Coordinates of C-alpha atoms in Angstrom, one line a residue:
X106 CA 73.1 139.9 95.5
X107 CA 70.2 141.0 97.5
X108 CA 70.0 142.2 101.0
X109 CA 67.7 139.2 101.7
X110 CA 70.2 137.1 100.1
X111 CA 72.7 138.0 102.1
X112 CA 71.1 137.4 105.6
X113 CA 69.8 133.9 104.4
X114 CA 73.3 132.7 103.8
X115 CA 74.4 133.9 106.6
X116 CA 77.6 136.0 104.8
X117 CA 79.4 138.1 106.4
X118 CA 81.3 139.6 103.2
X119 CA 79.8 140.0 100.4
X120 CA 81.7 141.3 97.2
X121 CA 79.7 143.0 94.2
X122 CA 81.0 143.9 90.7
X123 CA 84.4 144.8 92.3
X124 CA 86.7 147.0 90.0
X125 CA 89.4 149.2 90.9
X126 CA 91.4 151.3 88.0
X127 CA 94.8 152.8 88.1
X128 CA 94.7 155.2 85.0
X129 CA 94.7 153.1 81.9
X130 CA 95.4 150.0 84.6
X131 CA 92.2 147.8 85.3
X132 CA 93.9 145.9 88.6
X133 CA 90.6 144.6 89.7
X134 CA 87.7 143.6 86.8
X135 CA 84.3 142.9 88.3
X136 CA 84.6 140.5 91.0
X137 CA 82.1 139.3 92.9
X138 CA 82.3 136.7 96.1
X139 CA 81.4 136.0 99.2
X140 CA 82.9 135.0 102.8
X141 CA 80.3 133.0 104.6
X142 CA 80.3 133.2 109.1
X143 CA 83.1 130.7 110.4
X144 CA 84.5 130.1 107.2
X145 CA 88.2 129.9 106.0
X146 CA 88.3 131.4 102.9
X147 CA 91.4 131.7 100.5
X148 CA 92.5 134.1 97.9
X149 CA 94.8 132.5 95.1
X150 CA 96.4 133.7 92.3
X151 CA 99.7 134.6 90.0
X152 CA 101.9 137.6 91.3
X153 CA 99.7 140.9 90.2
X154 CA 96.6 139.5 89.8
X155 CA 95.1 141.5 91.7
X156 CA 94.8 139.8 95.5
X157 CA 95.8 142.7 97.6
X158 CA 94.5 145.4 95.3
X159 CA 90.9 143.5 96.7
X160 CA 92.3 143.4 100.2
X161 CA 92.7 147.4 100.2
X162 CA 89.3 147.9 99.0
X163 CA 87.8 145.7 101.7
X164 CA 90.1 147.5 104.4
X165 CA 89.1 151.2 103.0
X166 CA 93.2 151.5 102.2
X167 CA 91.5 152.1 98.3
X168 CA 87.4 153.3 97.1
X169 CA 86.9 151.1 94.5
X170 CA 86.0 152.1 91.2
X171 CA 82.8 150.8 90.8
X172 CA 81.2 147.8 93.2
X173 CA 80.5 147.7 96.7
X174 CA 81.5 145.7 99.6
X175 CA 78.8 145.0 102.4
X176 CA 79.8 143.5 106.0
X177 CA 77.3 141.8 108.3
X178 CA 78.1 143.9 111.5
X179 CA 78.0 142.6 114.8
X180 CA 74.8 143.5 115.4
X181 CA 73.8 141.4 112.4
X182 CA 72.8 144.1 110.3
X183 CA 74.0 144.3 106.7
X184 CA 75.9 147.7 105.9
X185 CA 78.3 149.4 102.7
X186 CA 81.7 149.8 103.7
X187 CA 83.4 150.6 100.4
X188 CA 84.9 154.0 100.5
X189 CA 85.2 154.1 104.1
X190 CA 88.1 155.2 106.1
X191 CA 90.3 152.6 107.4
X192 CA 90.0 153.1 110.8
X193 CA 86.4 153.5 110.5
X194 CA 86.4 150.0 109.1
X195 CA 88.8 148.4 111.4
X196 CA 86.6 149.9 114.2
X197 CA 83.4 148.1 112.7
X198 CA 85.4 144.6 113.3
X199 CA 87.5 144.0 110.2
X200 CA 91.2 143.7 110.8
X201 CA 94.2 142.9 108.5
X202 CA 97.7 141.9 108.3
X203 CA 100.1 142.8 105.8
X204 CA 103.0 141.2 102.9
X205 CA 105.5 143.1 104.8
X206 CA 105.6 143.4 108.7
X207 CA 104.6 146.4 110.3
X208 CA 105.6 146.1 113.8
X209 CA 107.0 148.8 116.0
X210 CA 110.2 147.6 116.5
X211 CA 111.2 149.5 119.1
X212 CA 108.4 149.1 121.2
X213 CA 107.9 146.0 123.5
X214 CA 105.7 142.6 122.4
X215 CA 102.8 143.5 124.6
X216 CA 103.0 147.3 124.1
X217 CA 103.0 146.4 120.1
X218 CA 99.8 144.1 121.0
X219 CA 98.0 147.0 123.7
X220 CA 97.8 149.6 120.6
X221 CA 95.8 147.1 119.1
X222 CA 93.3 147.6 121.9
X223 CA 93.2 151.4 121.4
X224 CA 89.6 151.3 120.1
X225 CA 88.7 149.7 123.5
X226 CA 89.4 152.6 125.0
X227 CA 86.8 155.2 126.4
X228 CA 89.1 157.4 128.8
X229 CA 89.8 161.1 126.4
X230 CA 92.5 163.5 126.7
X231 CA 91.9 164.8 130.1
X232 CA 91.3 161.7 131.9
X233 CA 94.6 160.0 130.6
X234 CA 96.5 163.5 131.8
X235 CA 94.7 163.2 135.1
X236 CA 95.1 159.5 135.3
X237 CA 92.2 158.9 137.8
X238 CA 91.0 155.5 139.1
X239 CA 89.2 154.5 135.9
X240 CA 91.9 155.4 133.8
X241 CA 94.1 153.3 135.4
X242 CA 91.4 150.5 135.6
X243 CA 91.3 150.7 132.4
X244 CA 94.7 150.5 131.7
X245 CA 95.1 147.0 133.6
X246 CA 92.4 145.7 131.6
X247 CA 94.3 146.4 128.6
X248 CA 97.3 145.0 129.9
X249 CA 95.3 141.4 130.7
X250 CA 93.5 141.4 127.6
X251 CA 96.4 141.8 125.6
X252 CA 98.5 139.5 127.8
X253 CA 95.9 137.0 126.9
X254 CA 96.0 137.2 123.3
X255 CA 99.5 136.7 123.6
X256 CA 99.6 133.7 125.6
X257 CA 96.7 131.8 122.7
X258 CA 99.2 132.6 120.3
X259 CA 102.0 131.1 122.3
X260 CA 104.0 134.7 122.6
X261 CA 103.6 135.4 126.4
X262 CA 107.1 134.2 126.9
X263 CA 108.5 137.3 124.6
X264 CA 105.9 139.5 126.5
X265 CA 109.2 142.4 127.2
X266 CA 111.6 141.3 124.4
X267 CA 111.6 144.2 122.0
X268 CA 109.6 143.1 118.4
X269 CA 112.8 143.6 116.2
X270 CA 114.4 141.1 117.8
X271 CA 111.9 138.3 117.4
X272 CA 112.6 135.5 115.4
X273 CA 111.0 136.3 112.1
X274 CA 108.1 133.3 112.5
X275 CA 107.1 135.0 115.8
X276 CA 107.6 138.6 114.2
X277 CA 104.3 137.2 111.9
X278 CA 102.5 136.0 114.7
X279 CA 102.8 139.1 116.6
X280 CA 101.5 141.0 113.8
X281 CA 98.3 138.5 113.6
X282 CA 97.9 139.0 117.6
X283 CA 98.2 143.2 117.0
X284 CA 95.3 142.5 115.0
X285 CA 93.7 140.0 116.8
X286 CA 93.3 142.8 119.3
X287 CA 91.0 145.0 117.4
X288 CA 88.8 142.2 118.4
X289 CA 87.5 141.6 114.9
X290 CA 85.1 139.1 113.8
X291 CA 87.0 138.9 110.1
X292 CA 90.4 138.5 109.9
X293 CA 92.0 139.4 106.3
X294 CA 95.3 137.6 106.3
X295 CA 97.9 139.1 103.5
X296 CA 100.7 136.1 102.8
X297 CA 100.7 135.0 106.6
X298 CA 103.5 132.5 105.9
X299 CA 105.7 134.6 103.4
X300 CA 109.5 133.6 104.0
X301 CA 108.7 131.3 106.3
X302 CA 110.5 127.9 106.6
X303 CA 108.4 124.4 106.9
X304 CA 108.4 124.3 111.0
X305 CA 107.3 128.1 111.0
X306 CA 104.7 127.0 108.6
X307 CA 103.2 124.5 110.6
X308 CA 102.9 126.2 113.6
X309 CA 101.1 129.1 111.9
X310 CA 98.6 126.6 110.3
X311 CA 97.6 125.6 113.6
X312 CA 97.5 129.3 114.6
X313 CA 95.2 129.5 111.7
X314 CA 92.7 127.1 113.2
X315 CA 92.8 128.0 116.7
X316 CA 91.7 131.5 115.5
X317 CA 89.0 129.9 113.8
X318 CA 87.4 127.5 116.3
X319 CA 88.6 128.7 119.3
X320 CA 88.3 132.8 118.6
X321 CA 85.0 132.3 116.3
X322 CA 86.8 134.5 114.3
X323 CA 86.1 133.9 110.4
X324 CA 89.5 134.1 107.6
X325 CA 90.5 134.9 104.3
X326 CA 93.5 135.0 103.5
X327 CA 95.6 135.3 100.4
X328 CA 98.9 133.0 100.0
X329 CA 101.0 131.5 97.6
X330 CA 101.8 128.4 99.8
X331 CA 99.8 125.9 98.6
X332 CA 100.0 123.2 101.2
X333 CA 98.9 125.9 103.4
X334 CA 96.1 126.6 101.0
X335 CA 94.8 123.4 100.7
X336 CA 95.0 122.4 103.9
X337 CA 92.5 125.2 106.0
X338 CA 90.9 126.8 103.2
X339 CA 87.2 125.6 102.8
X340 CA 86.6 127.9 100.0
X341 CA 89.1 129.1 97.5
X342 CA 88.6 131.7 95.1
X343 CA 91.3 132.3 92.3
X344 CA 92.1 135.5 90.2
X345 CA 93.8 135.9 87.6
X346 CA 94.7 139.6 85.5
X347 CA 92.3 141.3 87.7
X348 CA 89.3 138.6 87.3
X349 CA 87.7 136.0 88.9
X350 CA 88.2 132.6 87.3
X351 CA 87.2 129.9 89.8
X352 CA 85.5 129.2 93.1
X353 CA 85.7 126.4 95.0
X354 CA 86.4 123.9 97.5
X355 CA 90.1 122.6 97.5
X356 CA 89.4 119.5 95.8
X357 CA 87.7 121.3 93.2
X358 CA 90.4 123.5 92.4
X359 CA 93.2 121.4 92.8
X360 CA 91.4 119.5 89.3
X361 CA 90.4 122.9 87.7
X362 CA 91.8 123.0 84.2
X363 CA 91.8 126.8 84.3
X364 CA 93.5 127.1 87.4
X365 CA 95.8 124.2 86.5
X366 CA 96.8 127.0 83.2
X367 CA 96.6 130.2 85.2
X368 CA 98.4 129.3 88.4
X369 CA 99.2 125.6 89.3
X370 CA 100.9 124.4 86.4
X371 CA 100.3 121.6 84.5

C-alpha cells in the first residue's frame, strides 16, 4: 500500500509482504494488514502460527526477512521501522507486553512503573551524580506520572508492595502499566489474560477499554481467549502456519468456514 494510502485511512500500522525465516522454517509467509487510529485490533490463531513471530518484527526484537512495517509517528508522518532497534522503536511510541511476565520482582510497584518513564528523561550522567534542582524536579515528576498510571489501572494501593508478591492478575496489569509508561500511542498486547481466571478476566477487559477511550491509546493484541476476543476486538485478523487467512469484524469471523477449520472448531 501506498504512502498516500496510508494517510487517507488514517493507519497507524501498516504491514507489507511480512515474512520472517528460520533456516528451512518459514514462521511468517507474506502478511500484510493494517491497524487503523483508535482501533482494537486482534491477532488470532492456533499455537505456532506465527502471532508473536509478527509481534517481534513490529517491536524490532526480529528484521524480517522480507516486508516492511511503517508506523504513523506522532508527528503524523509515515516512517519504516522494520529492522530497527527495540529501543529505538519503543522510543518512537510503540510499546509491548509479553506471554511471560517480565517484572522486576524485586523492585517496588511504582519503581517497576518509573523505569518505564526512563525515555522521559533528559537529566545525563553528571546531572544525576550532582543531583541539582532540576534533577530532582524531574524526579518528582516521574514519581506523579507514574503514580498516576497506577491509580487508572486501579494499582496505587500496591504502590510499595514488592511485584513478586502481587496477585498474579495484578502481576499482568503491572506489566501493561510499565508499558503504559513509555507513553505510547500503540499498545501490542501478547496474551494479556493468559492464566488468568474469569474475575481476573473481566477486570482486564475493562482495563482494555479504558486504555482505549480514556488513554486514546490504539491495541492489538494477540489471545487465545475468545470471549475476550470477541468482545473488544473491532478487527480481527487470523493466521494460520505462518499466513494470513481471514480479516474481519467479530461477527464475520465467528461465521468464517476457514476459521471455523483452522482455529474455532466446528
Amino acid at each position: 500500500m501506498s504512502t498516500q494510502q496510508l494517510q487517507s485511512k488514517q493507519s497507524i500500522l501498516e504491514i507489507e509482504n511480512l515474512s520472517m525465516a528460520f533456516g528451512g522454517l518459514r514462521a511468517i509467509d507474506g502478511v500484510s494488514m493494517h491497524i487503523d487510529e483508535g482501533e482494537i485490533a486482534a491477532l488470532i490463531g492456533p499455537n505456532g502460527a506465527g502471532k508473536t513471530t509478527i509481534f517481534n518484527c513490529i517491536t524490532g526484537v526480529y528484521k524480517p526477512t522480507e516486508g516492511t512495517v511503517s508506523i504513523r509517528n506522532k508527528n503524523g508522518q509515515i516512517e519504516h521501522i522494520h529492522g530497527l532497534k527495540p529501543d529505538i522503536i519503543n522510543h518512537k511510541g510503540l510499546a509491548r507486553t509479553f506471554q511471560n511476565i517480565r517484572l522486576f520482582n524485586n523492585m517496588t510497584v511504582l519503581e517497576n512503573v518509573m523505569i518505564g518513564r526512563h525515555n522521559s528523561l533528559k537529566a545525563g550522567i553528571f546531572k544525576a551524580i550532582v543531583r541539582d534542582s532540576s534533577t530532582k524536579e524531574e524526579e518528582q515528576r516521574v514519581i506523579e506520572e507514574s503514580y498516576l498510571i497506577l491509580k487508572k489501572l486501579k494499582l496505587d494501593m500496591y504502590i510499595n508492595e514488592t511485584a513478586g508478591n502481587l496477585p498474579y492478575g495484578e502481576q499482568r496489569r503491572l506489566e501493561i502499566a510499565r508499558a503504559l509508561a513509555t507513553d505510547p500511542f500503540l499498545l501490542l498486547l501478547d496474551e494479556p489474560v493468559a492464566g488468568m481466571n474469569a474475575q481476573e478476566t473481566k477486570e482486564l477487559e475493562e482495563t482494555i477499554n479504558i486504555i482505549r477511550d480514556q488513554e486514546h491509546i490504539t491495541i492489538l493484541l494477540i489471545e487465545h481467549d475468545m470471549s475476550l476476543v470477541m468482545n473488544v476486538s473491532e478487527r480481527i485478523y487470523v493466521l494460520d502456519y505462518g499466513r494470513l487467512i481471514a480479516e474481519g469484524t467479530p461477527h464475520e469471523i465467528k461465521r468464517n468456514p476457514d476459521v471455523i477449520k483452522a482455529y474455532l472448531g466446528e
